[in-house]
């Protein structure tokens, strides 16, 4: 529209043309620049076109020019109340704004950072049509500036990354979707990422931009619903200062830590369950792991598998069920000899019907005490007392706290291999014991105690078993028990200086090791075909160091 016949300058009051956007086809004026009539104060000297915009910078108000009076050239201004567009075009605009052409992408990708590895799930409304698409990858950044990076990951059941392409899944109606997968980077809420669909020959079939939504925090249930608020561990070795750290002694296997999981609920209740791989699982170490360096750290993840109907925050889903996790850390402390323990097991002849029963003794690396723990042994598999000629693998557990209250609630597990070869009345090798897998020779080969009855209160015992050399005898009756020792401080188990004969009533007769091949006189009855126990120890100026227990079938001499 032409300017009015009023005397007007050729430009604005400041000599600058108004803002003009050729892509939108309108000008943006300051209200003070517009001609609004001869009586209106201000500098307005210009006539706008219909469709132009004006802004009142004092009131922060935008107007649209809806009409121009053909006589007075005064503009009719209408307030604009809708959001005012800016001049910056962002990734969010491109993702969410409507526009010409095909319907724009409005899909989300849900990311759960409470699981390891971080999981992602593409909005299942994003259907894939066509037969060519076989896999998908998720990328961040742009190939134009060199920042594009593939962050999708295909993992196996152990959590190991085996690829970056995620095979698509075919639905019953023939469409395809991208299944949940792992990602290698952390993505903040609102981040824009790109899903690229590929053919089996490596050709790009489609690209879709997605917005990240963190789904690790679920909507709170109603106050009347009981839900899981968290999980924790119970262990005698938990740090009192930080319950997420397990401080355990050097050389103690982690599977002996007696771990139990606790599920805490919103109503204040809780349940305690074993960490046995069913409801609770602990990832980060294998059952045979033994730390050997003080300060060694092992990251652990405790997982609780939710039951049907259980509700929780931060829920993950691995396809097999829902779960929640909690991170822990195991730290190796200095060696504690109390918890470096060993069980010595020996058969005791009962009779031909009942065969042999087993008796168990506990020693530890402190070497200050020893214990008869037969009453506290828990068998993990069956023992057959009359199975002759076969090797039986016997697995047992022992809670040390049940033996002595000074111990923590520590469950020790050990395996021994027992071979019952002959009945106890035979005068040959009646049984052998292996304290380690493949032990050669086993303890018990040609072992026996020769006993002689003198009178009702006097018996004679000889333990030499035909040996003429002390070193050979010690190897047979002491070394083959595989006594405990600390490889970091000792090259071999200590050499005993004394031994004692242990009787069934708890009494003992002590002898120096120099009497190993002599006839020993005792005041206790030693029954024929029974089992005699000999305790080896090292006597020092201040104490006796308990080393090992050996068992001998008794052969009464005529």
PDB file of C-alpha atoms in Angstrom, residues 15 136 173 213 226 249 277 291 295 298 320 337 384 392 405 408 476 479 549:
ATOM      1  CA  UNK A  15      16.521   6.057   9.401  1.00  0.00           C
ATOM      2  CA  UNK A 136      18.218 -50.990  13.458  1.00  0.00           C
ATOM      3  CA  UNK A 173       0.077 -58.593  11.299  1.00  0.00           C
ATOM      4  CA  UNK A 213      12.302 -39.978  28.006  1.00  0.00           C
ATOM      5  CA  UNK A 226       2.045 -51.823  49.084  1.00  0.00           C
ATOM      6  CA  UNK A 249      39.115 -60.889  54.834  1.00  0.00           C
ATOM      7  CA  UNK A 277      19.912 -67.172  42.210  1.00  0.00           C
ATOM      8  CA  UNK A 291      40.747 -62.083  46.479  1.00  0.00           C
ATOM      9  CA  UNK A 295      42.243 -53.326  49.021  1.00  0.00           C
ATOM     10  CA  UNK A 298      34.917 -56.003  43.174  1.00  0.00           C
ATOM     11  CA  UNK A 320      11.963 -62.848  31.345  1.00  0.00           C
ATOM     12  CA  UNK A 337      42.860 -66.243  60.311  1.00  0.00           C
ATOM     13  CA  UNK A 384      25.999 -93.557  52.199  1.00  0.00           C
ATOM     14  CA  UNK A 392      31.661 -90.252  47.602  1.00  0.00           C
ATOM     15  CA  UNK A 405      29.770 -67.006  69.502  1.00  0.00           C
ATOM     16  CA  UNK A 408      30.469 -63.684  62.835  1.00  0.00           C
ATOM     17  CA  UNK A 476      52.020 -89.938  55.703  1.00  0.00           C
ATOM     18  CA  UNK A 479      51.306 -83.852  55.413  1.00  0.00           C
ATOM     19  CA  UNK A 549      43.864 -83.671  63.139  1.00  0.00           C
TER      20      UNK A 549
END
